[in-house]
PDB file of C-alpha atoms in Angstrom:
ATOM      1  CA  GLN A   1      -0.294  -0.382   0.247  1.00 82.00           C
ATOM      2  CA  SER A   2       1.022   3.206  -1.131  1.00 93.00           C
ATOM      3  CA  ALA A   3       1.896   6.450   1.614  1.00 96.00           C
ATOM      4  CA  LEU A   4      -0.532   8.994   0.842  1.00 98.00           C
ATOM      5  CA  THR A   5       0.228  12.121  -0.221  1.00 98.00           C
ATOM      6  CA  GLN A   6       1.140  15.019   2.142  1.00 98.00           C
ATOM      7  CA  PRO A   7       3.233  18.303   1.396  1.00 98.00           C
ATOM      8  CA  ALA A   8       6.225  18.271   2.550  1.00 98.00           C
ATOM      9  CA  SER A   9       6.049  21.373   4.732  1.00 98.00           C
ATOM     10  CA  VAL A  10       3.577  23.819   5.637  1.00 98.00           C
ATOM     11  CA  SER A  11       3.709  27.852   6.857  1.00 97.00           C
ATOM     12  CA  GLY A  12       2.410  30.562   8.721  1.00 97.00           C
ATOM     13  CA  SER A  13       2.456  33.938  10.570  1.00 97.00           C
ATOM     14  CA  PRO A  14       0.789  33.860  14.106  1.00 97.00           C
ATOM     15  CA  GLY A  15      -2.670  34.070  13.753  1.00 97.00           C
ATOM     16  CA  GLN A  16      -3.568  33.222  10.366  1.00 97.00           C
ATOM     17  CA  SER A  17      -5.082  29.710   9.061  1.00 98.00           C
ATOM     18  CA  ILE A  18      -2.854  27.226   6.985  1.00 98.00           C
ATOM     19  CA  THR A  19      -3.981  24.335   5.725  1.00 98.00           C
ATOM     20  CA  ILE A  20      -2.151  20.395   4.950  1.00 98.00           C
ATOM     21  CA  SER A  21      -3.842  18.156   2.356  1.00 98.00           C
ATOM     22  CA  CYS A  22      -3.642  14.179   2.727  1.00 98.00           C
ATOM     23  CA  THR A  23      -4.284  12.600  -0.986  1.00 98.00           C
ATOM     24  CA  GLY A  24      -4.892   8.477  -0.886  1.00 98.00           C
ATOM     25  CA  THR A  25      -7.816   6.995  -3.238  1.00 97.00           C
ATOM     26  CA  SER A  26     -10.907   5.386  -3.224  1.00 96.00           C
ATOM     27  CA  SER A  27      -9.649   2.909  -1.931  1.00 97.00           C
ATOM     28  CA  ASP A  28      -8.822   4.811   1.704  1.00 97.00           C
ATOM     29  CA  VAL A  29      -9.552   8.145   2.012  1.00 97.00           C
ATOM     30  CA  GLY A  30     -12.338   8.612  -0.259  1.00 97.00           C
ATOM     31  CA  GLY A  31     -13.481   5.069   0.542  1.00 96.00           C
ATOM     32  CA  TYR A  32     -14.386   5.084   4.782  1.00 97.00           C
ATOM     33  CA  ASN A  33     -14.738   8.657   6.858  1.00 97.00           C
ATOM     34  CA  TYR A  34     -11.920   7.154   8.735  1.00 97.00           C
ATOM     35  CA  VAL A  35      -8.974   9.746   8.475  1.00 98.00           C
ATOM     36  CA  SER A  36      -7.415  10.670  11.417  1.00 98.00           C
ATOM     37  CA  TRP A  37      -5.168  13.823  12.178  1.00 98.00           C
ATOM     38  CA  TYR A  38      -1.060  13.475  14.383  1.00 98.00           C
ATOM     39  CA  GLN A  39       0.386  15.848  16.122  1.00 98.00           C
ATOM     40  CA  GLN A  40       3.522  15.312  16.716  1.00 98.00           C
ATOM     41  CA  TYR A  41       6.424  16.917  18.455  1.00 97.00           C
ATOM     42  CA  PRO A  42      10.325  15.544  18.326  1.00 94.00           C
ATOM     43  CA  GLY A  43      10.947  12.904  20.322  1.00 92.00           C
ATOM     44  CA  LYS A  44       7.559  12.459  21.477  1.00 95.00           C
ATOM     45  CA  ALA A  45       4.237  10.657  20.912  1.00 96.00           C
ATOM     46  CA  PRO A  46       2.075  11.497  17.761  1.00 97.00           C
ATOM     47  CA  LYS A  47      -0.918  12.464  19.683  1.00 98.00           C
ATOM     48  CA  VAL A  48      -4.601  12.147  17.968  1.00 98.00           C
ATOM     49  CA  MET A  49      -5.771  15.631  16.424  1.00 98.00           C
ATOM     50  CA  ILE A  50      -8.743  14.257  14.265  1.00 98.00           C
ATOM     51  CA  TYR A  51     -10.647  11.451  13.766  1.00 98.00           C
ATOM     52  CA  ASP A  52     -13.355  10.462  11.641  1.00 98.00           C
ATOM     53  CA  VAL A  53     -12.069  13.323   9.142  1.00 97.00           C
ATOM     54  CA  SER A  54     -13.585  15.719  11.464  1.00 98.00           C
ATOM     55  CA  ASN A  55     -14.019  14.965  15.273  1.00 98.00           C
ATOM     56  CA  ARG A  56     -12.023  16.225  17.766  1.00 98.00           C
ATOM     57  CA  PRO A  57     -11.162  14.523  20.604  1.00 97.00           C
ATOM     58  CA  SER A  58     -12.072  15.496  24.263  1.00 96.00           C
ATOM     59  CA  GLY A  59      -9.228  18.287  24.948  1.00 96.00           C
ATOM     60  CA  ILE A  60      -8.456  19.012  21.679  1.00 98.00           C
ATOM     61  CA  SER A  61      -8.185  22.907  20.539  1.00 97.00           C
ATOM     62  CA  TYR A  62     -11.009  24.034  17.910  1.00 97.00           C
ATOM     63  CA  ARG A  63      -8.608  26.244  16.045  1.00 98.00           C
ATOM     64  CA  PHE A  64      -7.679  22.535  14.630  1.00 98.00           C
ATOM     65  CA  SER A  65     -10.685  21.798  11.906  1.00 98.00           C
ATOM     66  CA  GLY A  66     -10.740  18.304   9.878  1.00 98.00           C
ATOM     67  CA  SER A  67     -12.740  17.710   6.217  1.00 98.00           C
ATOM     68  CA  LYS A  68     -12.848  16.002   3.424  1.00 98.00           C
ATOM     69  CA  SER A  69     -13.522  15.987  -0.649  1.00 97.00           C
ATOM     70  CA  GLY A  70     -13.661  13.433  -2.492  1.00 97.00           C
ATOM     71  CA  ASN A  71     -10.071  11.059  -2.085  1.00 98.00           C
ATOM     72  CA  THR A  72      -7.932  14.602  -0.500  1.00 98.00           C
ATOM     73  CA  ALA A  73      -8.447  15.318   3.123  1.00 98.00           C
ATOM     74  CA  SER A  74      -7.753  18.551   4.528  1.00 98.00           C
ATOM     75  CA  LEU A  75      -6.535  19.255   8.710  1.00 98.00           C
ATOM     76  CA  THR A  76      -7.077  23.340   8.931  1.00 98.00           C
ATOM     77  CA  ILE A  77      -4.659  25.089  12.257  1.00 98.00           C
ATOM     78  CA  SER A  78      -6.381  28.349  12.122  1.00 98.00           C
ATOM     79  CA  GLY A  79      -5.269  31.085  14.677  1.00 97.00           C
ATOM     80  CA  LEU A  80      -1.889  29.700  14.372  1.00 98.00           C
ATOM     81  CA  GLN A  81       0.186  29.660  17.660  1.00 98.00           C
ATOM     82  CA  ALA A  82       3.564  28.949  17.676  1.00 97.00           C
ATOM     83  CA  GLU A  83       3.042  25.750  19.985  1.00 97.00           C
ATOM     84  CA  ASP A  84       1.759  24.549  16.402  1.00 98.00           C
ATOM     85  CA  GLU A  85       5.180  24.309  15.285  1.00 98.00           C
ATOM     86  CA  ALA A  86       5.189  20.172  14.854  1.00 98.00           C
ATOM     87  CA  ASP A  87       5.272  17.904  12.912  1.00 98.00           C
ATOM     88  CA  TYR A  88       1.502  16.170  11.435  1.00 98.00           C
ATOM     89  CA  TYR A  89       0.891  13.184   9.916  1.00 98.00           C
ATOM     90  CA  CYS A  90      -2.716  11.912   8.081  1.00 98.00           C
ATOM     91  CA  SER A  91      -3.822   8.783   8.268  1.00 98.00           C
ATOM     92  CA  SER A  92      -6.382   6.602   7.074  1.00 98.00           C
ATOM     93  CA  TYR A  93      -8.617   2.824   7.216  1.00 97.00           C
ATOM     94  CA  THR A  94      -8.106   1.067   3.374  1.00 97.00           C
ATOM     95  CA  ASN A  95     -10.547  -1.477   1.530  1.00 96.00           C
ATOM     96  CA  SER A  96      -7.896  -4.069   2.870  1.00 95.00           C
ATOM     97  CA  GLY A  97      -9.105  -3.461   5.959  1.00 95.00           C
ATOM     98  CA  THR A  98      -5.728  -2.128   6.638  1.00 97.00           C
ATOM     99  CA  ASN A  99      -4.452   1.341   8.597  1.00 97.00           C
ATOM    100  CA  VAL A 100      -1.985   3.579   6.031  1.00 98.00           C
ATOM    101  CA  PHE A 101      -0.083   6.681   6.747  1.00 98.00           C
ATOM    102  CA  GLY A 102       0.399   9.798   5.352  1.00 98.00           C
ATOM    103  CA  THR A 103       3.936  11.074   4.364  1.00 98.00           C
ATOM    104  CA  GLY A 104       4.230  13.548   7.192  1.00 98.00           C
ATOM    105  CA  THR A 105       3.667  17.253   6.881  1.00 98.00           C
ATOM    106  CA  LYS A 106       6.130  19.627   9.034  1.00 98.00           C
ATOM    107  CA  VAL A 107       4.046  23.114   9.997  1.00 98.00           C
ATOM    108  CA  SER A 108       6.553  26.043  10.680  1.00 98.00           C
ATOM    109  CA  VAL A 109       5.420  28.766  12.008  1.00 97.00           C
ATOM    110  CA  LEU A 110       7.527  32.170  11.015  1.00 94.00           C
TER     111      LEU A 110
ATOM    112  CA  GLN B   1      -7.328   7.078  31.155  1.00 86.00           C
ATOM    113  CA  VAL B   2      -5.290   3.675  29.311  1.00 92.00           C
ATOM    114  CA  GLN B   3      -1.532   3.519  29.883  1.00 95.00           C
ATOM    115  CA  LEU B   4       1.085   1.150  26.726  1.00 96.00           C
ATOM    116  CA  GLN B   5       3.822   0.219  27.533  1.00 96.00           C
ATOM    117  CA  ALA B   6       6.221  -1.056  24.928  1.00 96.00           C
ATOM    118  CA  SER B   7       9.290  -3.262  25.631  1.00 96.00           C
ATOM    119  CA  GLY B   8      12.152  -5.297  24.423  1.00 94.00           C
ATOM    120  CA  PRO B   9      15.521  -5.441  23.314  1.00 94.00           C
ATOM    121  CA  GLY B  10      17.341  -2.401  22.015  1.00 93.00           C
ATOM    122  CA  LEU B  11      19.599  -3.589  19.925  1.00 97.00           C
ATOM    123  CA  VAL B  12      18.613  -6.658  17.078  1.00 97.00           C
ATOM    124  CA  LYS B  13      21.434  -8.930  14.625  1.00 97.00           C
ATOM    125  CA  PRO B  14      19.949  -9.484  11.585  1.00 97.00           C
ATOM    126  CA  SER B  15      18.308 -12.099  10.423  1.00 96.00           C
ATOM    127  CA  GLU B  16      17.506 -12.872  13.811  1.00 96.00           C
ATOM    128  CA  PRO B  17      13.871 -11.852  15.002  1.00 97.00           C
ATOM    129  CA  LEU B  18      12.414  -8.907  16.590  1.00 97.00           C
ATOM    130  CA  SER B  19      10.425  -9.843  19.336  1.00 97.00           C
ATOM    131  CA  LEU B  20       7.904  -6.969  21.070  1.00 98.00           C
ATOM    132  CA  THR B  21       5.325  -7.046  24.299  1.00 97.00           C
ATOM    133  CA  CYS B  22       3.341  -3.581  24.968  1.00 97.00           C
ATOM    134  CA  THR B  23       1.966  -4.061  28.653  1.00 97.00           C
ATOM    135  CA  VAL B  24      -1.758  -2.105  28.839  1.00 96.00           C
ATOM    136  CA  SER B  25      -2.814  -0.245  32.071  1.00 95.00           C
ATOM    137  CA  GLY B  26      -6.071   1.798  32.931  1.00 92.00           C
ATOM    138  CA  ASP B  27      -8.570  -0.189  31.454  1.00 88.00           C
ATOM    139  CA  SER B  28      -8.748  -3.772  29.794  1.00 89.00           C
ATOM    140  CA  ILE B  29      -7.378  -5.033  26.991  1.00 90.00           C
ATOM    141  CA  GLY B  30     -11.045  -6.799  25.985  1.00 87.00           C
ATOM    142  CA  SER B  31     -13.037  -4.546  23.332  1.00 80.00           C
ATOM    143  CA  TYR B  32     -10.878  -2.800  21.142  1.00 92.00           C
ATOM    144  CA  TYR B  33      -8.600  -3.365  18.652  1.00 96.00           C
ATOM    145  CA  TRP B  34      -4.570  -2.808  18.837  1.00 97.00           C
ATOM    146  CA  SER B  35      -2.004  -1.565  16.622  1.00 98.00           C
ATOM    147  CA  TRP B  36       1.992  -2.362  16.228  1.00 98.00           C
ATOM    148  CA  VAL B  37       3.636   1.134  14.285  1.00 98.00           C
ATOM    149  CA  ARG B  38       7.114   2.608  13.539  1.00 98.00           C
ATOM    150  CA  GLN B  39       9.202   5.108  12.485  1.00 98.00           C
ATOM    151  CA  PRO B  40      12.988   4.878  11.939  1.00 97.00           C
ATOM    152  CA  ALA B  41      14.635   8.116  12.482  1.00 96.00           C
ATOM    153  CA  GLY B  42      13.666  11.364  10.810  1.00 95.00           C
ATOM    154  CA  LYS B  43      11.394   9.472   8.946  1.00 97.00           C
ATOM    155  CA  GLY B  44       7.181   8.849   8.886  1.00 97.00           C
ATOM    156  CA  LEU B  45       4.840   7.086  10.583  1.00 98.00           C
ATOM    157  CA  GLU B  46       4.369   3.599   9.005  1.00 98.00           C
ATOM    158  CA  TRP B  47       1.378   1.084  10.434  1.00 98.00           C
ATOM    159  CA  ILE B  48       2.731  -1.833  11.192  1.00 98.00           C
ATOM    160  CA  GLY B  49      -0.838  -4.003  11.348  1.00 98.00           C
ATOM    161  CA  ARG B  50      -3.708  -4.814  14.160  1.00 97.00           C
ATOM    162  CA  ILE B  51      -4.830  -7.328  16.558  1.00 97.00           C
ATOM    163  CA  ASP B  52      -8.456  -7.526  18.628  1.00 95.00           C
ATOM    164  CA  THR B  53      -8.095  -9.725  22.066  1.00 92.00           C
ATOM    165  CA  TYR B  54      -9.870 -12.906  19.346  1.00 93.00           C
ATOM    166  CA  GLY B  55      -6.019 -13.399  17.461  1.00 94.00           C
ATOM    167  CA  ASN B  56      -7.477 -12.003  14.696  1.00 96.00           C
ATOM    168  CA  THR B  57      -4.801  -9.894  12.854  1.00 97.00           C
ATOM    169  CA  THR B  58      -4.782  -7.629   9.892  1.00 98.00           C
ATOM    170  CA  TYR B  59      -1.137  -6.605   8.578  1.00 98.00           C
ATOM    171  CA  ASN B  60       1.297  -4.329   6.238  1.00 97.00           C
ATOM    172  CA  PRO B  61       1.118  -6.632   2.765  1.00 96.00           C
ATOM    173  CA  SER B  62       3.910  -5.267   2.848  1.00 96.00           C
ATOM    174  CA  LEU B  63       5.427  -6.538   5.907  1.00 97.00           C
ATOM    175  CA  LYS B  64       2.542  -9.421   5.843  1.00 96.00           C
ATOM    176  CA  SER B  65       5.643 -12.418   5.421  1.00 97.00           C
ATOM    177  CA  ARG B  66       7.481 -11.455   8.123  1.00 97.00           C
ATOM    178  CA  VAL B  67       4.992 -10.641  10.722  1.00 98.00           C
ATOM    179  CA  HIS B  68       3.864 -12.463  13.559  1.00 98.00           C
ATOM    180  CA  MET B  69       0.789 -10.684  16.496  1.00 98.00           C
ATOM    181  CA  SER B  70      -0.445 -11.851  18.483  1.00 97.00           C
ATOM    182  CA  VAL B  71      -1.948 -10.958  22.217  1.00 96.00           C
ATOM    183  CA  ASP B  72      -2.633 -12.212  25.709  1.00 95.00           C
ATOM    184  CA  THR B  73      -5.991 -10.900  27.559  1.00 93.00           C
ATOM    185  CA  SER B  74      -4.669 -12.598  31.172  1.00 93.00           C
ATOM    186  CA  LYS B  75      -1.360 -10.044  31.299  1.00 95.00           C
ATOM    187  CA  ASN B  76      -3.423  -7.549  29.306  1.00 95.00           C
ATOM    188  CA  GLN B  77      -0.343  -7.856  26.404  1.00 96.00           C
ATOM    189  CA  PHE B  78      -0.258  -7.757  23.023  1.00 97.00           C
ATOM    190  CA  SER B  79       2.992  -8.724  21.283  1.00 97.00           C
ATOM    191  CA  LEU B  80       4.874  -8.289  18.223  1.00 98.00           C
ATOM    192  CA  THR B  81       7.059 -10.312  16.311  1.00 98.00           C
ATOM    193  CA  LEU B  82       9.441  -9.307  13.719  1.00 98.00           C
ATOM    194  CA  THR B  83      11.643 -12.617  11.329  1.00 97.00           C
ATOM    195  CA  SER B  84      14.637 -12.139   9.594  1.00 96.00           C
ATOM    196  CA  VAL B  85      15.449  -8.625  10.366  1.00 97.00           C
ATOM    197  CA  THR B  86      17.591  -6.254   7.804  1.00 97.00           C
ATOM    198  CA  ALA B  87      19.123  -2.443   8.759  1.00 97.00           C
ATOM    199  CA  ALA B  88      16.439  -1.187   7.088  1.00 97.00           C
ATOM    200  CA  ASP B  89      13.787  -2.922  10.478  1.00 98.00           C
ATOM    201  CA  THR B  90      15.421   0.121  12.479  1.00 98.00           C
ATOM    202  CA  ALA B  91      12.992   2.123  13.606  1.00 97.00           C
ATOM    203  CA  LEU B  92      11.489   3.373  16.824  1.00 97.00           C
ATOM    204  CA  TYR B  93       8.757   1.121  17.669  1.00 98.00           C
ATOM    205  CA  SER B  94       5.011   1.882  19.753  1.00 97.00           C
ATOM    206  CA  CYS B  95       1.558   0.527  20.212  1.00 98.00           C
ATOM    207  CA  ALA B  96      -1.455   2.150  19.394  1.00 97.00           C
ATOM    208  CA  ARG B  97      -5.336   1.568  21.184  1.00 97.00           C
ATOM    209  CA  ASP B  98      -6.749   1.109  17.769  1.00 96.00           C
ATOM    210  CA  LEU B  99     -10.207   2.414  17.506  1.00 95.00           C
ATOM    211  CA  TYR B 100      -9.231   2.462  13.332  1.00 93.00           C
ATOM    212  CA  TYR B 101      -7.645   6.125  14.327  1.00 97.00           C
ATOM    213  CA  PHE B 102      -5.263   5.771  16.959  1.00 97.00           C
ATOM    214  CA  ASP B 103      -5.864   7.758  20.713  1.00 96.00           C
ATOM    215  CA  ASN B 104      -3.162   6.224  23.067  1.00 96.00           C
ATOM    216  CA  TRP B 105       0.508   5.214  22.707  1.00 97.00           C
ATOM    217  CA  GLY B 106       3.263   3.795  24.312  1.00 95.00           C
ATOM    218  CA  GLN B 107       6.754   4.756  22.489  1.00 88.00           C
ATOM    219  CA  GLY B 108       9.700   3.068  22.453  1.00 81.00           C
ATOM    220  CA  PRO B 109      12.094   0.993  22.462  1.00 90.00           C
ATOM    221  CA  LEU B 110      14.216   2.399  19.737  1.00 96.00           C
ATOM    222  CA  VAL B 111      15.517  -0.839  18.299  1.00 97.00           C
ATOM    223  CA  THR B 112      18.826  -1.075  16.047  1.00 97.00           C
ATOM    224  CA  VAL B 113      19.359  -3.574  13.888  1.00 97.00           C
ATOM    225  CA  SER B 114      22.974  -4.653  13.999  1.00 96.00           C
ATOM    226  CA  SER B 115      25.441  -7.206  13.520  1.00 94.00           C
TER     227      SER B 115
END
């Protein structure tokens, strides 16, 4: 299975909004509403920020939102803050019953 | 709050099996799926496979021929064995509770494949 495609890096100034894309196929992202997003700081375990395309776990800031259109899912971070600087990964369930991660995106706050 | 702790040797010789165990605390291992994920240094996440409490498994097709997972509900543990390892298997191995997303993680250990 091929990794989902994410931009290598995205940057923005504090207070701005940024969007990270996650492109798959009809066999994964496009076929199921089981897309999730993870934030990872260096040396730390990933933390789920969005699950089932657009749901936020308890304790996750409203500034994080998710959506999907066709085979592409998106994570939007609004009101960008310095603490949002991290790596972000998407993940999707697939029609083989497996999960696949995205290639990862490094978010920089200018 | 469920907690996971992955454990196992940090150094494995090429061609030998890599074996790790994940111990779950704070909740019963029952009624959930459990997954293994790995991450080579400086690279992205790779899903290895999942197991349910009945021992039913699904593996990443790229690793399927070398992966075996098992579960021990009496110990609230699940395990990973990866056979015929090479340097390409050097990575940080983590376990996670799997709800088709991964809400709780147990990080580590860093496993190095080297003679």
